[in-house]
Short mmCIF file of C-alpha atoms in Angstrom, two decimals:
data_model
loop_
_atom_site.label_atom_id
_atom_site.label_comp_id
_atom_site.label_asym_id
_atom_site.label_seq_id
_atom_site.Cartn_x
_atom_site.Cartn_y
_atom_site.Cartn_z
CA MET Y 1 14.65 34.50 -21.46
CA LYS Y 2 13.59 38.15 -21.52
CA LEU Y 3 10.58 39.35 -19.57
CA GLU Y 4 9.01 40.89 -22.74
CA GLU Y 5 8.99 37.47 -24.43
CA ILE Y 6 7.30 35.85 -21.40
CA ILE Y 7 4.47 38.43 -21.29
CA LYS Y 8 3.92 38.69 -25.04
CA GLY Y 9 0.86 36.50 -25.09
CA ILE Y 10 -1.09 37.94 -22.18
CA THR Y 11 -3.38 40.93 -21.82
CA VAL Y 12 -1.64 43.60 -19.65
CA SER Y 13 -3.41 46.72 -18.30
CA GLU Y 14 -0.28 48.53 -17.03
CA ILE Y 15 3.47 48.10 -17.09
CA ILE Y 16 5.78 50.05 -14.73
CA GLY Y 17 9.52 49.40 -15.33
CA ASN Y 18 11.86 47.66 -17.76
CA THR Y 19 10.71 44.54 -19.67
CA THR Y 20 14.07 43.68 -21.23
CA LYS Y 21 15.33 41.99 -18.07
CA GLU Y 22 16.59 38.42 -18.19
CA ILE Y 23 14.39 36.04 -16.25
CA SER Y 24 15.58 32.86 -14.66
CA GLY Y 25 12.30 31.50 -13.25
CA ILE Y 26 8.59 32.06 -12.37
CA ASN Y 27 6.87 31.33 -9.10
CA ILE Y 28 3.62 31.83 -7.25
CA ASP Y 29 5.13 30.81 -3.91
CA SER Y 30 7.27 33.61 -2.43
CA ARG Y 31 9.22 31.05 -0.40
CA LEU Y 32 10.60 29.55 -3.62
CA ILE Y 33 11.61 32.76 -5.23
CA GLU Y 34 15.28 33.05 -6.36
CA PRO Y 35 17.27 35.90 -7.97
CA GLU Y 36 15.93 37.03 -11.38
CA HIS Y 37 12.55 35.35 -10.83
CA VAL Y 38 9.15 36.70 -11.67
CA PHE Y 39 6.65 36.56 -8.77
CA VAL Y 40 3.03 36.15 -9.72
CA ALA Y 41 0.67 37.26 -6.91
CA VAL Y 42 -2.34 34.95 -7.05
CA LYS Y 43 -5.37 35.27 -4.86
CA GLY Y 44 -5.66 31.62 -3.74
CA THR Y 45 -8.30 29.83 -1.62
CA GLN Y 46 -6.14 30.02 1.53
CA THR Y 47 -3.93 33.14 1.10
CA ASP Y 48 -3.58 36.18 -1.16
CA GLY Y 49 -0.18 36.32 -2.97
CA HIS Y 50 -0.34 40.13 -2.94
CA ALA Y 51 0.53 40.08 0.76
CA TYR Y 52 3.87 38.45 -0.13
CA ILE Y 53 5.15 40.79 -2.85
CA THR Y 54 7.66 42.45 -0.41
CA LYS Y 55 8.95 39.06 0.71
CA ALA Y 56 9.37 37.96 -2.90
CA ILE Y 57 11.42 41.05 -3.76
CA GLU Y 58 13.58 40.56 -0.71
CA LYS Y 59 14.35 37.05 -2.01
CA GLY Y 60 15.40 38.32 -5.45
CA ALA Y 61 12.31 38.77 -7.65
CA VAL Y 62 13.04 41.31 -10.37
CA ALA Y 63 9.36 41.47 -11.67
CA VAL Y 64 5.97 41.27 -10.08
CA VAL Y 65 2.76 40.29 -11.90
CA CYS Y 66 -0.25 41.41 -9.87
CA GLU Y 67 -3.86 42.55 -9.98
CA THR Y 68 -3.44 45.50 -7.58
CA LEU Y 69 -0.22 47.53 -7.49
CA PRO Y 70 1.47 47.90 -4.09
CA GLU Y 71 1.16 51.34 -2.43
CA THR Y 72 4.94 51.75 -2.46
CA LEU Y 73 6.78 50.78 -5.67
CA ASN Y 74 10.43 49.69 -5.79
CA GLU Y 75 12.21 51.51 -8.72
CA ASN Y 76 14.35 48.40 -9.42
CA ILE Y 77 11.32 46.14 -9.90
CA THR Y 78 9.10 45.82 -13.00
CA TYR Y 79 5.41 45.72 -12.08
CA ILE Y 80 2.86 44.16 -14.57
CA LYS Y 81 -0.72 44.73 -13.76
CA VAL Y 82 -3.29 42.29 -15.17
CA GLY Y 83 -6.97 41.58 -14.63
CA ASP Y 84 -6.70 38.07 -13.28
CA THR Y 85 -3.39 36.57 -12.17
CA GLU Y 86 -4.84 33.14 -11.68
CA ASP Y 87 -5.89 33.19 -15.36
CA ILE Y 88 -2.58 34.23 -16.77
CA VAL Y 89 -0.08 32.31 -14.63
CA GLY Y 90 -0.46 29.20 -16.83
CA LYS Y 91 0.19 31.16 -19.97
CA LEU Y 92 3.29 32.84 -18.43
CA ALA Y 93 4.61 29.36 -17.49
CA THR Y 94 3.88 28.00 -20.93
CA ALA Y 95 5.85 30.85 -22.52
CA PHE Y 96 8.74 30.54 -20.09
CA TYR Y 97 9.14 26.74 -20.57
CA GLY Y 98 8.98 27.00 -24.41
CA ASP Y 99 5.44 25.97 -25.01
CA PRO Y 100 6.03 22.24 -24.29
CA THR Y 101 2.65 21.02 -25.32
CA SER Y 102 3.22 22.22 -28.91
CA LYS Y 103 5.89 19.46 -29.07
CA LEU Y 104 3.74 16.66 -27.38
CA GLU Y 105 0.50 14.86 -27.97
CA LEU Y 106 -1.22 15.65 -24.62
CA VAL Y 107 -4.41 13.84 -23.68
CA GLY Y 108 -6.45 14.81 -20.63
CA VAL Y 109 -8.68 12.43 -18.68
CA THR Y 110 -11.43 13.95 -16.46
CA GLY Y 111 -14.43 12.65 -14.44
CA THR Y 112 -15.12 11.54 -10.88
CA ASN Y 113 -13.82 7.95 -11.22
CA GLY Y 114 -11.54 6.10 -13.63
CA LYS Y 115 -9.08 8.95 -14.34
CA THR Y 116 -6.08 7.21 -12.91
CA THR Y 117 -6.86 3.91 -14.40
CA ILE Y 118 -7.43 5.28 -17.96
CA ALA Y 119 -4.38 7.65 -17.96
CA THR Y 120 -2.09 4.90 -16.52
CA LEU Y 121 -3.27 2.25 -18.98
CA LEU Y 122 -2.77 4.58 -21.93
CA TYR Y 123 0.72 5.44 -20.64
CA ASN Y 124 1.45 1.70 -20.34
CA MET Y 125 -0.07 0.92 -23.75
CA PHE Y 126 1.89 3.55 -25.65
CA ARG Y 127 5.15 2.48 -24.06
CA LYS Y 128 4.37 -1.05 -25.28
CA PHE Y 129 3.97 0.57 -28.70
CA GLY Y 130 7.61 1.71 -28.40
CA TYR Y 131 7.17 5.37 -27.66
CA LYS Y 132 8.67 7.56 -24.92
CA VAL Y 133 5.61 8.57 -22.86
CA GLY Y 134 4.79 10.84 -19.94
CA LEU Y 135 2.19 10.37 -17.17
CA ILE Y 136 0.72 12.95 -14.83
CA SER Y 137 -1.52 11.20 -12.25
CA THR Y 138 -2.74 10.91 -8.66
CA VAL Y 139 -0.38 7.92 -7.97
CA CYS Y 140 2.89 9.14 -9.57
CA ASN Y 141 4.25 11.21 -12.46
CA TYR Y 142 6.47 9.55 -14.97
CA ILE Y 143 8.89 10.79 -17.59
CA ASP Y 144 9.06 7.60 -19.52
CA ASP Y 145 10.45 5.17 -16.87
CA GLU Y 146 11.57 7.85 -14.39
CA ALA Y 147 9.13 8.32 -11.44
CA VAL Y 148 8.52 11.86 -10.28
CA PRO Y 149 6.61 11.96 -7.00
CA THR Y 150 3.33 13.97 -6.87
CA ASP Y 151 1.19 15.66 -4.23
CA HIS Y 152 -1.71 16.77 -6.32
CA THR Y 153 -3.80 15.10 -9.15
CA THR Y 154 -2.83 18.04 -11.30
CA PRO Y 155 0.15 20.16 -10.28
CA ASP Y 156 0.18 23.95 -10.20
CA PRO Y 157 0.77 25.54 -13.60
CA ILE Y 158 4.41 26.30 -13.08
CA THR Y 159 5.30 22.82 -11.81
CA LEU Y 160 3.13 21.36 -14.64
CA ASN Y 161 4.93 23.30 -17.44
CA GLN Y 162 8.29 22.54 -16.00
CA LEU Y 163 7.37 18.82 -15.93
CA LEU Y 164 5.96 18.95 -19.40
CA GLY Y 165 9.12 20.82 -20.64
CA ARG Y 166 11.26 18.04 -19.26
CA MET Y 167 9.05 15.44 -21.01
CA ALA Y 168 9.41 17.29 -24.32
CA ASP Y 169 13.17 17.70 -23.89
CA GLU Y 170 13.63 13.98 -23.10
CA GLY Y 171 11.83 12.89 -26.25
CA CYS Y 172 8.34 11.98 -25.02
CA LYS Y 173 5.81 11.94 -27.93
CA TYR Y 174 2.64 11.33 -25.81
CA VAL Y 175 1.62 12.46 -22.37
CA PHE Y 176 -1.43 11.26 -20.52
CA MET Y 177 -2.76 13.43 -17.76
CA GLU Y 178 -5.51 13.32 -15.13
CA VAL Y 179 -7.37 16.65 -15.26
CA SER Y 180 -9.01 17.30 -11.85
CA SER Y 181 -11.99 19.65 -11.45
CA HIS Y 182 -9.82 21.75 -9.08
CA SER Y 183 -7.26 22.19 -11.82
CA VAL Y 184 -9.87 23.51 -14.28
CA ALA Y 185 -11.54 25.82 -11.77
CA GLN Y 186 -8.13 27.19 -10.65
CA LYS Y 187 -6.95 27.45 -14.25
CA ARG Y 188 -3.87 25.26 -13.64
CA ILE Y 189 -4.20 23.91 -17.19
CA GLY Y 190 -4.27 27.41 -18.75
CA GLY Y 191 -1.97 27.81 -21.79
CA LEU Y 192 -1.72 23.99 -22.48
CA LYS Y 193 -2.65 22.54 -25.77
CA PHE Y 194 -4.53 19.21 -25.65
CA ALA Y 195 -4.66 16.74 -28.47
CA GLY Y 196 -7.64 15.11 -26.82
CA GLY Y 197 -9.90 14.85 -23.74
CA ILE Y 198 -11.71 11.89 -22.27
CA PHE Y 199 -14.75 12.04 -19.98
CA THR Y 200 -15.40 9.07 -17.68
CA ASN Y 201 -18.44 9.93 -15.37
CA LEU Y 202 -19.76 12.47 -12.94
CA THR Y 203 -20.98 11.75 -9.45
CA ARG Y 204 -20.77 13.51 -6.12
CA ASP Y 205 -17.27 14.53 -5.08
CA HIS Y 206 -15.26 17.55 -3.95
CA LEU Y 207 -18.35 19.46 -2.81
CA ASP Y 208 -16.27 20.86 0.05
CA TYR Y 209 -14.62 22.90 -2.67
CA HIS Y 210 -17.18 23.29 -5.51
CA LYS Y 211 -20.27 23.61 -3.09
CA THR Y 212 -22.74 22.22 -5.65
CA VAL Y 213 -22.85 19.36 -8.17
CA GLU Y 214 -23.65 22.01 -10.83
CA ASN Y 215 -20.38 23.87 -10.11
CA TYR Y 216 -18.50 20.60 -10.18
CA LEU Y 217 -20.09 19.74 -13.60
CA LYS Y 218 -19.24 23.21 -15.00
CA ALA Y 219 -15.61 22.81 -13.99
CA LYS Y 220 -15.42 19.46 -15.80
CA LYS Y 221 -17.27 20.83 -18.76
CA ALA Y 222 -14.94 23.87 -19.03
CA PHE Y 223 -12.14 21.46 -19.97
CA PHE Y 224 -14.02 20.29 -23.08
CA ASP Y 225 -15.19 23.81 -23.87
CA GLY Y 226 -11.44 24.79 -24.13
CA LEU Y 227 -10.41 21.99 -26.54
CA SER Y 228 -9.45 23.11 -30.14
CA LYS Y 229 -11.12 21.83 -33.29
CA SER Y 230 -8.06 19.76 -34.10
CA ALA Y 231 -8.49 17.75 -30.85
CA PHE Y 232 -10.75 14.82 -30.08
CA ALA Y 233 -13.36 14.66 -27.23
CA LEU Y 234 -14.13 11.09 -26.23
CA THR Y 235 -17.22 10.81 -23.90
CA ASN Y 236 -19.03 8.16 -21.99
CA LEU Y 237 -22.62 7.67 -23.31
CA ASP Y 238 -23.50 5.62 -20.19
CA ASP Y 239 -23.26 8.62 -18.01
CA ARG Y 240 -26.14 11.07 -18.22
CA ASN Y 241 -23.70 13.93 -18.36
CA GLY Y 242 -21.64 12.42 -21.16
CA LEU Y 243 -23.20 14.54 -24.00
CA VAL Y 244 -23.54 17.59 -21.71
CA MET Y 245 -19.74 17.64 -21.43
CA THR Y 246 -19.25 17.90 -25.14
CA GLN Y 247 -22.22 20.03 -26.20
CA ASN Y 248 -20.11 23.26 -26.63
CA THR Y 249 -16.74 21.80 -27.58
CA LYS Y 250 -14.97 22.59 -30.86
CA ALA Y 251 -13.29 19.22 -30.73
CA LYS Y 252 -14.35 16.15 -32.78
CA VAL Y 253 -16.76 14.19 -30.49
CA SER Y 254 -16.56 10.39 -30.28
CA THR Y 255 -18.50 8.14 -27.83
CA TYR Y 256 -18.07 4.90 -25.95
CA SER Y 257 -20.64 2.72 -24.21
CA LEU Y 258 -21.51 -0.61 -22.72
CA ARG Y 259 -25.24 -0.09 -23.28
CA SER Y 260 -25.88 2.11 -26.35
CA LEU Y 261 -24.84 2.38 -29.98
CA SER Y 262 -21.61 4.27 -29.97
CA ASP Y 263 -18.31 4.65 -31.86
CA PHE Y 264 -16.65 2.28 -29.41
CA LYS Y 265 -19.14 -0.35 -28.14
CA GLY Y 266 -18.37 -2.97 -25.56
CA LYS Y 267 -20.07 -5.95 -23.73
CA VAL Y 268 -18.95 -8.13 -20.91
CA LEU Y 269 -19.31 -11.76 -22.04
CA GLU Y 270 -17.75 -13.55 -19.01
CA ASP Y 271 -16.25 -12.35 -15.78
CA GLY Y 272 -14.30 -13.79 -12.77
CA PHE Y 273 -11.76 -12.61 -10.22
CA GLU Y 274 -9.05 -13.44 -12.75
CA GLY Y 275 -10.43 -11.23 -15.47
CA MET Y 276 -13.11 -10.74 -18.15
CA LEU Y 277 -13.93 -11.74 -21.65
CA LEU Y 278 -15.12 -8.58 -23.55
CA ASP Y 279 -16.58 -7.99 -26.93
CA ILE Y 280 -15.24 -4.62 -28.22
CA ASN Y 281 -16.64 -3.54 -31.58
CA ASN Y 282 -17.51 -7.14 -32.38
CA VAL Y 283 -14.05 -8.56 -31.49
CA GLU Y 284 -13.60 -10.75 -28.41
CA VAL Y 285 -10.64 -10.02 -26.13
CA ASN Y 286 -9.57 -11.46 -22.72
CA VAL Y 287 -8.48 -8.76 -20.17
CA GLN Y 288 -6.99 -9.04 -16.68
CA PHE Y 289 -9.58 -6.69 -15.18
CA ILE Y 290 -12.76 -7.21 -13.16
CA GLY Y 291 -16.13 -5.39 -13.22
CA ARG Y 292 -18.30 -3.38 -15.55
CA PHE Y 293 -16.73 -0.12 -14.46
CA ASN Y 294 -13.37 -1.49 -15.67
CA ALA Y 295 -14.91 -2.62 -18.90
CA SER Y 296 -15.94 0.98 -19.35
CA ASN Y 297 -12.51 2.22 -18.52
CA LEU Y 298 -10.97 -0.16 -21.08
CA LEU Y 299 -13.40 1.05 -23.75
CA ALA Y 300 -12.13 4.54 -23.10
CA VAL Y 301 -8.52 3.35 -23.48
CA TYR Y 302 -9.42 1.46 -26.69
CA GLY Y 303 -11.17 4.51 -28.13
CA ALA Y 304 -8.38 6.91 -27.22
CA GLY Y 305 -5.81 4.52 -28.79
CA CYS Y 306 -7.73 4.36 -32.07
CA LEU Y 307 -8.31 8.19 -32.10
CA LEU Y 308 -4.53 8.67 -31.67
CA GLY Y 309 -4.06 6.74 -34.92
CA LYS Y 310 -3.29 3.23 -33.71
CA LYS Y 311 -4.76 0.17 -35.55
CA PRO Y 312 -7.70 -1.37 -33.65
CA GLU Y 313 -6.11 -4.84 -33.68
CA ASP Y 314 -2.91 -3.44 -32.19
CA VAL Y 315 -4.82 -1.68 -29.48
CA LEU Y 316 -6.84 -4.84 -28.60
CA LEU Y 317 -3.68 -6.92 -28.46
CA ALA Y 318 -2.13 -4.36 -26.02
CA LEU Y 319 -5.33 -4.31 -23.86
CA SER Y 320 -5.06 -8.11 -23.39
CA THR Y 321 -1.62 -7.66 -21.83
CA LEU Y 322 -2.30 -4.73 -19.56
CA ARG Y 323 -2.58 -5.14 -15.82
CA PRO Y 324 -4.74 -3.26 -13.22
CA VAL Y 325 -3.28 -0.03 -11.71
CA ALA Y 326 -1.93 -0.28 -8.13
CA GLY Y 327 -4.81 0.11 -5.57
CA ARG Y 328 -7.51 -0.21 -8.21
CA PHE Y 329 -9.44 -3.45 -7.60
CA ASP Y 330 -6.20 -5.01 -6.45
CA SER Y 331 -7.06 -8.61 -5.38
CA LEU Y 332 -5.11 -11.01 -3.06
CA ARG Y 333 -5.94 -14.58 -2.24
CA SER Y 334 -5.95 -15.63 1.41
CA PRO Y 335 -4.64 -19.12 2.57
CA LYS Y 336 -8.12 -19.55 4.06
CA GLY Y 337 -9.64 -19.37 0.58
CA TYR Y 338 -11.33 -15.95 0.65
CA THR Y 339 -10.38 -13.04 -1.59
CA ALA Y 340 -9.33 -9.59 -0.31
CA ILE Y 341 -9.71 -6.60 -2.64
CA VAL Y 342 -7.99 -3.25 -2.01
CA ASP Y 343 -9.59 -0.34 -3.89
CA TYR Y 344 -9.30 3.46 -3.91
CA ALA Y 345 -13.08 3.86 -3.95
CA HIS Y 346 -13.70 6.97 -1.79
CA THR Y 347 -17.01 8.23 -3.28
CA PRO Y 348 -20.42 6.53 -3.04
CA ASP Y 349 -20.51 5.90 -6.68
CA ALA Y 350 -17.05 4.36 -6.79
CA LEU Y 351 -18.00 2.09 -3.79
CA GLU Y 352 -21.15 1.07 -5.57
CA ASN Y 353 -19.19 0.17 -8.75
CA VAL Y 354 -16.67 -2.00 -6.83
CA LEU Y 355 -19.35 -3.77 -4.80
CA ASN Y 356 -21.47 -4.37 -7.98
CA ALA Y 357 -18.39 -5.97 -9.60
CA ILE Y 358 -17.85 -8.19 -6.62
CA HIS Y 359 -21.41 -9.43 -6.64
CA GLU Y 360 -21.30 -10.02 -10.43
CA VAL Y 361 -18.39 -12.46 -9.88
CA LEU Y 362 -19.60 -13.99 -6.57
CA ASN Y 363 -23.08 -14.63 -7.96
CA GLY Y 364 -24.43 -15.40 -4.49
CA LYS Y 365 -21.79 -17.96 -3.67
CA GLY Y 366 -19.97 -16.04 -0.95
CA LYS Y 367 -20.45 -13.15 1.51
CA VAL Y 368 -19.05 -9.61 1.22
CA ILE Y 369 -17.32 -7.91 4.23
CA THR Y 370 -16.54 -4.25 3.58
CA VAL Y 371 -14.06 -2.14 5.51
CA VAL Y 372 -14.65 1.59 4.71
CA GLY Y 373 -14.05 5.08 6.15
CA ALA Y 374 -14.13 8.66 4.93
CA GLY Y 375 -11.49 11.35 4.70
CA GLY Y 376 -11.34 14.20 7.22
CA ASN Y 377 -11.65 17.90 6.27
CA ARG Y 378 -13.47 16.98 3.06
CA ASP Y 379 -17.07 16.84 1.86
CA LYS Y 380 -19.01 15.67 4.98
CA GLY Y 381 -22.22 15.16 2.92
CA LYS Y 382 -20.85 11.96 1.28
CA ARG Y 383 -20.07 10.24 4.64
CA PRO Y 384 -23.59 8.90 5.38
CA LEU Y 385 -23.91 8.02 1.72
CA MET Y 386 -20.71 5.95 1.82
CA ALA Y 387 -22.06 4.05 4.82
CA GLN Y 388 -25.46 3.50 3.19
CA GLU Y 389 -23.84 2.14 -0.03
CA ALA Y 390 -21.58 -0.21 1.93
CA ALA Y 391 -24.46 -1.52 4.09
CA LYS Y 392 -26.77 -1.98 1.09
CA GLN Y 393 -24.39 -4.26 -0.73
CA SER Y 394 -22.43 -6.02 2.06
CA ASP Y 395 -23.20 -8.78 4.55
CA LYS Y 396 -20.98 -7.11 7.11
CA VAL Y 397 -19.55 -3.58 7.27
CA ILE Y 398 -16.76 -2.38 9.50
CA ILE Y 399 -16.59 1.44 9.53
CA THR Y 400 -13.08 2.68 10.35
CA SER Y 401 -10.69 5.57 10.01
CA ASP Y 402 -9.35 6.68 6.53
CA ASN Y 403 -7.22 9.85 6.52
CA PRO Y 404 -8.77 11.80 9.42
CA ARG Y 405 -6.46 14.77 8.77
CA PHE Y 406 -7.34 17.36 11.38
CA GLU Y 407 -10.62 15.77 12.50
CA GLU Y 408 -11.27 13.23 15.23
CA PRO Y 409 -11.63 9.76 13.65
CA GLN Y 410 -14.70 9.01 15.89
CA ASP Y 411 -16.46 12.13 14.74
CA ILE Y 412 -16.10 10.99 11.06
CA ILE Y 413 -17.32 7.54 11.95
CA ASN Y 414 -20.37 9.06 13.73
CA ASP Y 415 -21.20 11.07 10.61
CA MET Y 416 -21.10 7.81 8.62
CA LEU Y 417 -23.22 5.94 11.12
CA ALA Y 418 -25.85 8.77 11.10
CA GLY Y 419 -26.81 7.63 7.59
CA LEU Y 420 -27.91 4.18 8.68
CA ASN Y 421 -31.29 2.86 9.79
CA LYS Y 422 -31.84 0.25 12.51
CA GLU Y 423 -31.92 -2.65 10.07
CA ASN Y 424 -28.54 -1.65 8.49
CA MET Y 425 -26.97 -1.06 11.90
CA ARG Y 426 -27.43 -4.83 12.71
CA LYS Y 427 -24.69 -5.61 10.16
CA VAL Y 428 -22.40 -2.68 10.99
CA ILE Y 429 -19.64 -2.31 13.58
CA SER Y 430 -17.11 0.49 13.95
CA ILE Y 431 -13.48 0.09 14.83
CA ALA Y 432 -11.50 3.35 14.59
CA ASP Y 433 -8.04 1.58 14.29
CA ARG Y 434 -7.81 0.71 10.57
CA LYS Y 435 -5.37 -2.15 11.05
CA GLU Y 436 -7.71 -3.78 13.66
CA ALA Y 437 -10.71 -3.20 11.35
CA ILE Y 438 -8.93 -5.02 8.49
CA ARG Y 439 -7.82 -7.79 10.93
CA THR Y 440 -11.39 -8.20 12.18
CA ALA Y 441 -12.79 -8.42 8.62
CA CYS Y 442 -10.34 -11.22 7.82
CA MET Y 443 -11.27 -13.11 11.02
CA LEU Y 444 -14.94 -12.98 10.00
CA ALA Y 445 -14.27 -14.15 6.40
CA GLN Y 446 -14.75 -17.79 5.35
CA ALA Y 447 -13.71 -19.63 2.11
CA LYS Y 448 -15.29 -18.06 -0.99
CA ASP Y 449 -16.03 -14.75 0.83
CA VAL Y 450 -14.68 -11.38 -0.30
CA VAL Y 451 -13.14 -8.73 1.99
CA LEU Y 452 -13.19 -5.33 0.40
CA VAL Y 453 -10.87 -2.72 1.93
CA ALA Y 454 -12.02 0.55 0.34
CA GLY Y 455 -10.91 4.16 0.31
CA LYS Y 456 -7.13 4.37 0.26
CA GLY Y 457 -6.02 2.08 -2.55
CA HIS Y 458 -2.42 2.92 -3.54
CA GLU Y 459 -1.82 5.29 -0.64
CA ASN Y 460 0.90 4.12 1.73
CA TYR Y 461 0.21 6.54 4.51
CA GLN Y 462 -2.52 7.60 6.99
CA GLU Y 463 -2.71 11.38 7.49
CA ILE Y 464 -3.32 12.27 11.20
CA LYS Y 465 -3.08 15.82 12.60
CA GLY Y 466 -0.97 16.98 9.71
CA ILE Y 467 1.50 14.10 9.81
CA LYS Y 468 1.64 11.19 7.31
CA HIS Y 469 2.21 7.92 9.06
CA HIS Y 470 3.20 4.85 6.99
CA PHE Y 471 0.15 2.68 6.39
CA ASP Y 472 -0.52 0.39 3.41
CA ASP Y 473 -3.76 -1.68 3.31
CA LYS Y 474 -2.08 -4.28 1.06
CA GLU Y 475 0.83 -4.74 3.45
CA VAL Y 476 -1.56 -5.15 6.38
CA LEU Y 477 -3.46 -7.86 4.44
CA LYS Y 478 -0.19 -9.71 3.50
CA ASP Y 479 0.99 -9.70 7.20
CA ILE Y 480 -2.41 -11.10 8.21
CA PHE Y 481 -2.26 -13.82 5.53
CA ALA Y 482 1.30 -14.83 6.56
CA ASN Y 483 -0.15 -15.69 10.01
CA GLU Y 484 -3.31 -17.51 8.94
#
């Protein structure tokens, strides 16, 4: 593809050099540049791509897109000056990969909790309907049944367009994608056309990056502000920010709720550790999920299915056959008669939701033992809140290590303990070794009790000092059960 075709849709302030060159790729990482590539110099949160222009040229870049021109220009290189490289990189990638979202029905899911569950269930549902479907999520990306490993909730714009291009080429009709607040703030989704957007909820998270809840909310809202009038915006009325998200959108707004009159209304009729009986728009359906938060997630899935043109009865039938996503309220039964639940809950709100769901089912007939930690090099403000939430709703709490990253596990534990009063401290112990913490919780559990292992869910590693060591909460529990 010629350079002039790639830059056609962007606002350029200055061009130096030839734009008829053939281009074989685009990159924002100078280390990945190959001959005939375009290098886009982006000012990132860690480094400024402008410092790597020379390195990119040495590796074969034939064009550079930048905000500030280098002092010395190479006569063989085409320089394209723009106002904001972060803003245009997604548009360049979209053009280079043939505008893949014009050939797909792309639905984005955003919110603090529930993104993975909703996106994955929609992916599973539409595959059951017989379509080829793509999934872009925290757990894994899929091109129909082909797994493509992932490092971020939402990939960088070039990886994202490349992935969407493959999905379009391989015949996917629908793609369901988690849209993180980082990806909106960093304009990773620039240039993409969405058929619809779903809002789950908004609570404290990622304040290490966004600094304030207001900034976090604005990042989420910007996604809906950018939807076109041909798209749908499906929002959760049970969250106080539900209508804030959609107040400036051009998209057609629909609502879902467990509490209020809405387009997609639900109610939990019965619940247990095997599943729930729900009423959805006055039709009863049995599902293999637990807890009100999952009832809300399923309403979002139902609503999106209907908004994408499926018959309500077909969507309900599919809902009844769907299974929980790996690491999301994943329950195992111990030979001793207690239940262990592995869940990704890593925010105070998510922990509250999971513990509420456990108490709804237990109904006072068993005790709750919670194993919980907090990630290192992330929002420190939520650490005491996590400990408080665990202590408030558990009979025993074991505070342990999560992914300490480059922090000392004991320092993170101390930050969590700082949020507890004397009364709470009586039911709390700390064990830095996560495997020992889980083992201790299981030793304390009796028949009918519940052991909640929170924070890591589907993750099969523990990140310590920059190295990911194999660690899987579910595997640990199965080993313990084998020896009970």
